[in-house]
Amino acid sequence: MSWNQRLESALQARREQHLWRQRHTIDSPQGVLVRVEGQSLINFCSNDYLGLASQGGDDLARAAQTWQLGSGASHLVCGHSRAHHELEDALAAHTGYPKALLFSTGYMANLGVISALAQRGDRILQDKLNHASLLDGAQLSRATSTRYRHQDYAHLEQLLEDSAAQGSSNETLVISDSIFSMDGDLADASQLAQLCSASQSSHRQNSNHQKPALLMIDDAHGFGVLGDHGGGVREAFNLTPEQLPVYVGTLGKALGGCGAFVAGSEALIDYLVQFARSYIYTTALPPALADAMLGNLERLKNNALRQQLRQRIAQFRFGANELGLPLMASNSPIQPLLIGSSDTAMVISEELRQRGFWVSAIRPPTVPQGQARLRVTLSAAHSAEQVEALLQALAVIKQAHGL
Ligand SMILES: *Cc1c(COP(=O)(O)O)cnc(C)c1O
């Protein structure tokens, strides 16, 4: 089969399975109200949970006067500016870690951290529903990777004991999302921390002398959302940096910009600077962007935004529950409605769009077969009226389709 035939047949299969993915071009700044292909839509699909993507533009313009556009090189060559450095310090302080390291994206942070830490012979245990970048990072690392059933910590414990029983001298890395990106539910970070600590096996009989495992949490959807100060999953669960030694946050979701960071001990960050290939072999973010992110970090600290967000989440869940819509077990801004068939999910998404609401249909392979869903995301920037209007549209569509 020629390359061209391979491409054509893959594309054809995508179409036939109703899994064709398509980009929609927006002509306005990102926000709750967007202009999309000539239509004005209320946006319920961004990750801009605090409404900060549409702020910070003035900061960026000012920073560009100072820094101009490009960083010119990777951080280790000559691309590391004072702006990057200050943002790292501010992110470390806000998340409560000794040090932080900027990456260009969350995808690259996960690839870089996992492949630098885990080596051939090591073991990676991760949640079945972890983000694609975590699965890809594990593959890149050459460690053996096992996925435990979603949020099934008895299964994780079993796997940890199995590796202890083998008397392996190699290391174990445990990785989980905090808020799962397609389900919206929250990992139990306390339980993860406890399972990873060595002390856990000492209050059992027949202890296998389990070695501590290293815990890494990807807090892409939790940073800025969880904790009274928006410090993320560690603040929400009141864990020490030692209990959650590898923390990944992104700048592209609640912080409303672009980029990512890893926070941890001095040794961890020093190690990543030396060995994380997706940190070393890539151009640093534009320094003006790093500078402008400092402004959004200040905005993110305002707890009124999180209170507003929580009110919208409660409003949506209460209303959807009254309507008997297929809500999932989530208290986060990610509120999926489980539809099942990819086809139906697409039809409903299209009907919502005709009524002026943008809600994306998420289909396999992003979610398991038969679990297509409408991924409603809420923002502090939504008004109560906008959430109410979405609920009314869903009520009408439910009548027509029997959701
Ligand atoms: C979005 C996301 C990422 C990737 O972050 P980017 O900065 O968009 O590359 C990583 N992990 C999770 C859980 C995410 O939701």
Coordinates of C-alpha atoms and ligand atoms in Angstrom, one line a residue:
M1 CA 0.0 0.0 0.0
S2 CA 1.4 3.4 -0.9
W3 CA 1.6 6.2 1.6
N4 CA -1.2 8.0 -0.1
Q5 CA -3.5 5.0 0.1
R6 CA -2.7 4.6 3.8
L7 CA -3.6 8.2 4.4
E8 CA -6.8 8.0 2.3
S9 CA -8.0 4.8 4.0
A10 CA -7.4 6.2 7.5
L11 CA -9.3 9.4 6.6
Q12 CA -12.2 7.4 5.2
A13 CA -12.4 5.2 8.3
R14 CA -12.5 8.3 10.5
R15 CA -15.5 9.7 8.5
E16 CA -17.4 6.4 8.4
Q17 CA -17.0 6.0 12.2
H18 CA -18.4 9.5 12.8
L19 CA -15.1 10.4 14.4
W20 CA -14.0 13.1 11.9
R21 CA -12.4 15.9 13.8
Q22 CA -12.6 19.5 12.6
R23 CA -11.4 22.9 13.6
H24 CA -13.7 25.9 13.9
T25 CA -12.1 29.3 13.3
I26 CA -12.9 32.0 15.8
D27 CA -12.7 35.7 14.9
S28 CA -12.9 37.2 18.3
P29 CA -10.7 37.0 21.4
Q30 CA -11.2 33.9 23.5
G31 CA -13.9 34.4 26.0
V32 CA -17.5 33.5 27.0
L33 CA -18.9 35.2 23.9
V34 CA -17.0 34.2 20.7
R35 CA -17.6 34.8 17.0
V36 CA -17.3 31.6 15.1
E37 CA -17.7 31.3 11.4
G38 CA -20.1 34.2 11.3
Q39 CA -22.1 33.2 14.3
S40 CA -22.0 34.5 17.8
L41 CA -21.8 31.7 20.4
I42 CA -21.8 31.4 24.2
N43 CA -18.7 29.3 24.8
F44 CA -19.0 26.3 27.1
C45 CA -16.0 24.4 25.9
S46 CA -12.8 26.3 26.8
N47 CA -10.5 25.6 29.7
D48 CA -10.4 29.3 30.6
Y49 CA -12.0 28.5 34.0
L50 CA -11.4 32.0 35.5
G51 CA -11.9 34.1 32.5
L52 CA -8.3 35.1 32.4
A53 CA -7.6 34.3 28.7
S54 CA -9.3 37.6 27.8
Q55 CA -7.3 39.6 30.4
G56 CA -3.6 40.3 30.4
G57 CA -3.6 41.6 26.8
D58 CA -2.5 45.0 28.0
D59 CA 0.2 43.5 30.2
L60 CA 1.4 41.6 27.1
A61 CA 1.5 44.7 25.0
R62 CA 3.5 46.6 27.7
A63 CA 5.9 43.6 28.1
A64 CA 6.4 43.5 24.3
Q65 CA 7.7 47.1 24.5
T66 CA 10.4 45.8 26.8
W67 CA 11.1 42.4 25.5
Q68 CA 10.0 42.5 21.9
L69 CA 9.0 39.1 20.4
G70 CA 11.4 36.2 20.4
S71 CA 13.4 34.5 23.0
G72 CA 16.1 33.7 20.4
A73 CA 17.2 30.3 21.7
S74 CA 16.6 27.6 24.3
H75 CA 17.0 28.4 28.0
L76 CA 20.4 26.8 28.2
V77 CA 21.9 28.7 25.3
C78 CA 20.8 32.3 25.6
G79 CA 17.0 32.3 25.7
H80 CA 16.5 32.4 29.5
S81 CA 15.4 36.0 30.4
R82 CA 14.8 37.7 33.7
A83 CA 11.0 37.5 32.9
H84 CA 11.2 33.7 32.7
H85 CA 13.2 33.6 35.9
E86 CA 10.7 35.8 37.8
L87 CA 7.8 33.8 36.6
E88 CA 9.4 30.6 37.8
D89 CA 10.0 32.1 41.2
A90 CA 6.4 33.4 41.4
L91 CA 5.0 30.0 40.4
A92 CA 7.1 28.2 42.9
A93 CA 6.0 30.6 45.7
H94 CA 2.4 30.3 44.7
T95 CA 2.3 26.5 44.6
G96 CA 4.5 26.2 47.8
Y97 CA 7.6 24.5 46.3
P98 CA 11.2 25.5 46.6
K99 CA 11.7 25.7 42.8
A100 CA 9.8 25.7 39.5
L101 CA 10.8 25.2 35.9
L102 CA 9.0 26.6 32.8
F103 CA 8.2 24.4 29.8
S104 CA 6.7 25.6 26.5
T105 CA 3.6 23.4 26.9
G106 CA 2.1 20.9 29.4
Y107 CA 2.5 18.2 26.8
M108 CA 6.2 18.9 26.7
A109 CA 6.5 19.2 30.4
N110 CA 5.0 15.7 30.9
L111 CA 7.1 14.2 28.2
G112 CA 10.3 15.7 29.5
V113 CA 9.7 15.0 33.2
I114 CA 8.7 11.4 32.8
S115 CA 11.3 10.5 30.3
A116 CA 14.0 12.1 32.4
L117 CA 13.0 10.5 35.7
A118 CA 12.0 7.0 34.7
Q119 CA 14.6 4.8 33.1
R120 CA 14.8 1.3 31.6
G121 CA 13.9 -1.2 34.2
D122 CA 11.8 1.2 36.3
R123 CA 8.1 1.0 36.7
I124 CA 5.5 3.6 35.9
L125 CA 2.0 3.0 37.4
Q126 CA -0.6 5.4 36.1
D127 CA -4.3 5.9 36.1
K128 CA -6.1 4.4 33.1
L129 CA -7.7 7.8 32.3
N130 CA -4.6 9.9 32.5
H131 CA -4.0 12.6 29.9
A132 CA -2.4 11.5 26.6
S133 CA 0.8 13.4 27.3
L134 CA 1.4 11.2 30.4
L135 CA 0.9 8.0 28.4
D136 CA 3.2 9.3 25.7
G137 CA 5.8 10.3 28.3
A138 CA 5.8 6.8 29.7
Q139 CA 6.3 5.3 26.3
L140 CA 9.2 7.6 25.6
S141 CA 10.9 6.7 28.9
R142 CA 11.5 3.0 28.1
A143 CA 10.3 2.1 31.7
T144 CA 7.6 -0.5 31.9
S145 CA 4.2 1.2 32.2
T146 CA 1.1 -0.2 33.8
R147 CA -2.2 1.5 34.0
Y148 CA -4.4 0.9 37.1
R149 CA -8.2 1.0 36.8
H150 CA -9.5 4.6 37.0
Q151 CA -9.3 5.8 40.6
D152 CA -9.0 2.3 41.9
Y153 CA -6.5 2.7 44.6
A154 CA -6.8 -0.9 45.8
H155 CA -5.6 -1.9 42.3
L156 CA -2.7 0.6 42.6
E157 CA -1.8 -0.8 46.0
Q158 CA -1.8 -4.3 44.6
L159 CA 0.6 -3.3 41.8
L160 CA 2.9 -1.5 44.3
E161 CA 3.0 -4.6 46.4
D162 CA 3.7 -6.8 43.4
S163 CA 6.8 -4.8 42.5
A164 CA 7.9 -4.9 46.2
A165 CA 7.4 -8.6 46.2
Q166 CA 9.7 -9.0 43.2
G167 CA 12.4 -7.4 45.3
S168 CA 13.2 -5.1 42.5
S169 CA 16.0 -2.7 43.0
N170 CA 14.5 -0.3 40.5
E171 CA 12.3 2.7 41.1
T172 CA 8.5 3.2 40.8
L173 CA 6.9 6.4 39.5
V174 CA 3.1 6.8 40.2
I175 CA 1.4 9.4 38.0
S176 CA -2.2 10.7 38.1
D177 CA -4.2 13.7 36.7
S178 CA -5.7 15.7 39.6
I179 CA -9.0 16.7 37.8
F180 CA -9.4 14.2 34.9
S181 CA -9.8 16.2 31.7
M182 CA -12.7 14.3 30.1
D183 CA -14.6 13.1 33.2
G184 CA -14.1 16.1 35.6
D185 CA -13.6 13.9 38.7
L186 CA -10.8 14.5 41.2
A187 CA -8.1 12.1 42.2
D188 CA -7.7 11.4 45.9
A189 CA -4.3 13.0 46.3
S190 CA -4.1 12.1 50.0
Q191 CA -4.6 8.5 49.3
L192 CA -2.1 8.5 46.4
A193 CA 0.5 10.2 48.7
Q194 CA -0.1 7.7 51.4
L195 CA 0.3 4.7 49.0
C196 CA 3.5 6.1 47.7
S197 CA 5.1 6.7 51.1
A198 CA 7.2 3.8 52.5
S199 CA 5.5 4.1 55.9
Q200 CA 2.3 2.7 54.4
S201 CA 3.6 -0.9 54.4
S202 CA 5.1 -0.7 57.9
H203 CA 1.8 -0.9 59.7
R204 CA 0.9 -4.2 58.0
Q205 CA 2.1 -7.6 58.9
N206 CA 4.3 -9.4 56.4
S207 CA 5.5 -6.1 55.2
N208 CA 7.3 -6.5 51.9
H209 CA 9.5 -3.6 52.8
Q210 CA 8.0 -1.6 50.1
K211 CA 10.2 1.2 48.8
P212 CA 8.7 4.6 48.6
A213 CA 7.3 5.4 45.1
L214 CA 7.7 8.8 43.6
L215 CA 4.3 10.6 43.1
M216 CA 3.8 13.0 40.2
I217 CA 0.4 14.8 39.7
D218 CA -0.6 16.6 36.6
D219 CA -2.6 19.5 37.9
A220 CA -3.4 21.0 34.5
H221 CA -7.1 21.5 35.4
G222 CA -6.6 22.0 39.2
F223 CA -4.0 24.8 39.2
G224 CA -6.0 28.0 39.9
V225 CA -9.2 26.1 40.4
L226 CA -8.4 24.0 43.6
G227 CA -7.5 25.5 46.9
D228 CA -8.7 28.8 48.4
H229 CA -5.7 30.6 46.9
G230 CA -5.8 28.6 43.7
G231 CA -2.6 26.9 44.6
G232 CA -4.0 23.7 43.2
V233 CA -4.2 20.1 44.3
R234 CA -1.5 20.3 47.0
E235 CA -3.2 23.2 48.7
A236 CA -6.6 21.5 48.4
F237 CA -5.4 18.3 50.0
N238 CA -3.1 20.1 52.4
L239 CA -0.1 17.9 51.4
T240 CA 3.5 18.8 52.0
P241 CA 5.9 19.2 49.0
E242 CA 7.5 16.0 50.2
Q243 CA 4.2 14.1 50.0
L244 CA 3.6 15.4 46.4
P245 CA 7.2 15.7 45.1
V246 CA 6.5 16.2 41.4
Y247 CA 3.9 18.8 40.6
V248 CA 3.0 19.8 37.0
G249 CA 0.8 22.8 36.3
T250 CA 0.0 24.5 33.1
L251 CA -0.4 28.2 32.1
G252 CA -2.9 27.5 29.4
K253 CA -6.0 26.7 31.4
A254 CA -7.1 28.7 34.5
L255 CA -4.1 31.0 34.1
G256 CA -5.4 31.9 30.6
G257 CA -2.1 31.9 28.7
C258 CA 0.2 29.3 27.3
G259 CA 3.1 27.3 28.7
A260 CA 3.6 25.0 31.7
F261 CA 5.8 24.4 34.7
V262 CA 7.1 21.7 37.0
A263 CA 7.5 22.5 40.7
G264 CA 9.5 20.5 43.2
S265 CA 12.6 20.3 45.2
E266 CA 15.8 22.0 44.2
A267 CA 17.4 18.7 43.3
L268 CA 14.4 17.8 41.1
I269 CA 14.5 21.0 39.2
D270 CA 18.3 21.0 38.8
Y271 CA 18.0 17.4 37.5
L272 CA 15.4 18.4 34.9
V273 CA 17.5 21.3 33.7
Q274 CA 20.3 18.8 33.0
F275 CA 18.2 15.9 31.6
A276 CA 14.7 16.8 30.4
R277 CA 15.1 16.8 26.7
S278 CA 11.9 18.6 26.0
Y279 CA 13.2 21.4 28.2
I280 CA 16.7 21.5 26.7
Y281 CA 16.1 21.1 23.0
T282 CA 13.5 23.7 22.3
T283 CA 13.2 27.5 22.1
A284 CA 12.2 29.3 25.3
L285 CA 8.7 30.9 25.4
P286 CA 8.6 34.6 24.3
P287 CA 9.9 36.5 27.3
A288 CA 7.0 39.0 27.0
L289 CA 4.5 36.2 27.4
A290 CA 6.3 35.1 30.6
D291 CA 6.3 38.7 31.8
A292 CA 2.5 39.0 31.1
M293 CA 1.7 35.8 32.9
L294 CA 2.9 37.4 36.1
G295 CA -0.1 39.7 35.9
N296 CA -2.5 36.9 35.4
L297 CA -1.0 35.0 38.3
E298 CA -1.9 38.0 40.5
R299 CA -5.4 38.0 39.1
L300 CA -5.7 34.2 39.7
K301 CA -5.1 34.8 43.5
N302 CA -8.4 36.6 43.8
N303 CA -10.6 34.0 45.5
A304 CA -13.8 35.8 44.4
L305 CA -13.2 34.2 41.0
R306 CA -13.2 30.7 42.4
Q307 CA -16.4 31.5 44.5
Q308 CA -18.1 32.7 41.3
L309 CA -16.9 29.5 39.5
R310 CA -18.2 27.3 42.2
Q311 CA -21.6 29.0 42.1
R312 CA -21.9 28.3 38.3
I313 CA -20.9 24.7 38.8
A314 CA -23.5 24.2 41.5
Q315 CA -26.1 26.0 39.4
F316 CA -25.4 23.8 36.4
R317 CA -25.4 20.6 38.3
F318 CA -28.6 21.5 40.2
G319 CA -30.4 22.4 36.9
A320 CA -29.1 19.4 35.0
N321 CA -30.1 17.1 37.8
E322 CA -33.6 18.5 37.8
L323 CA -33.8 17.8 34.1
G324 CA -32.6 14.3 34.5
L325 CA -29.6 14.9 32.3
P326 CA -26.8 12.3 32.4
L327 CA -24.4 14.1 34.6
M328 CA -21.1 12.5 35.7
A329 CA -19.6 12.4 39.2
S330 CA -17.8 15.7 39.0
N331 CA -17.6 18.8 41.2
S332 CA -15.1 20.6 38.9
P333 CA -15.6 23.0 36.1
I334 CA -15.6 20.0 33.7
Q335 CA -19.3 18.8 33.6
P336 CA -19.6 16.2 30.9
L337 CA -23.0 14.8 29.9
L338 CA -22.5 11.1 29.0
I339 CA -24.3 10.4 25.7
G340 CA -22.8 7.1 24.6
S341 CA -23.1 7.2 20.8
S342 CA -20.7 9.4 18.9
D343 CA -23.4 10.1 16.3
T344 CA -25.9 11.3 18.9
A345 CA -23.3 13.4 20.7
M346 CA -22.5 15.1 17.4
V347 CA -26.2 15.8 16.6
I348 CA -26.8 17.3 20.0
S349 CA -23.6 19.4 19.8
E350 CA -24.8 20.7 16.4
E351 CA -28.3 21.5 17.7
L352 CA -26.8 23.4 20.6
R353 CA -24.7 25.3 18.2
Q354 CA -27.8 26.3 16.2
R355 CA -29.3 27.6 19.4
G356 CA -26.2 29.7 20.1
F357 CA -24.2 27.5 22.4
W358 CA -20.8 26.0 21.8
V359 CA -20.3 22.7 23.6
S360 CA -17.9 20.2 22.1
A361 CA -18.7 16.5 21.6
I362 CA -15.8 14.3 22.8
R363 CA -15.6 11.0 21.0
P364 CA -13.3 8.0 20.9
P365 CA -10.3 7.6 20.9
T366 CA -10.2 10.6 23.3
V367 CA -12.7 8.7 25.5
P368 CA -13.4 4.9 25.6
Q369 CA -15.7 3.3 22.9
G370 CA -19.4 3.9 23.6
Q371 CA -18.7 6.8 26.0
A372 CA -19.0 9.8 23.7
R373 CA -20.0 12.8 25.7
L374 CA -20.8 16.5 25.6
R375 CA -18.1 18.2 27.5
V376 CA -19.6 21.3 29.2
T377 CA -17.0 23.5 30.9
L378 CA -17.9 26.3 33.1
S379 CA -16.1 29.6 33.8
A380 CA -16.2 32.3 36.5
A381 CA -16.9 34.6 33.6
H382 CA -20.2 32.9 32.7
S383 CA -23.2 34.8 34.1
A384 CA -26.0 32.9 35.9
E385 CA -28.3 33.9 32.9
Q386 CA -26.0 32.2 30.4
V387 CA -25.9 29.0 32.4
E388 CA -29.7 29.1 32.7
A389 CA -30.0 29.6 29.0
L390 CA -27.8 26.5 28.3
L391 CA -30.0 24.4 30.7
Q392 CA -33.1 25.6 28.8
A393 CA -31.7 24.6 25.5
L394 CA -30.7 21.2 26.9
A395 CA -34.2 20.7 28.2
V396 CA -35.7 21.3 24.7
I397 CA -33.1 19.0 23.1
K398 CA -33.8 16.3 25.7
Q399 CA -37.5 16.4 24.7
A400 CA -36.5 15.8 21.1
H401 CA -33.8 13.2 21.6
G402 CA -34.6 11.6 24.9
L403 CA -31.1 12.2 26.4
Ligands
LIG1 C1 -4.2 20.3 28.7 C2 -3.5 19.2 29.4 C3 -2.1 19.0 29.2 C4 -1.4 19.7 28.2 O1 -1.1 21.0 28.5 P1 -0.7 22.0 27.3 O2 -0.1 23.1 28.0 O3 -2.1 22.3 26.7 O4 0.2 21.3 26.3 C5 -1.5 18.1 30.1 N1 -2.2 17.4 31.0 C6 -3.5 17.5 31.2 C7 -4.2 16.8 32.2 C8 -4.2 18.5 30.4 O5 -5.5 18.6 30.5

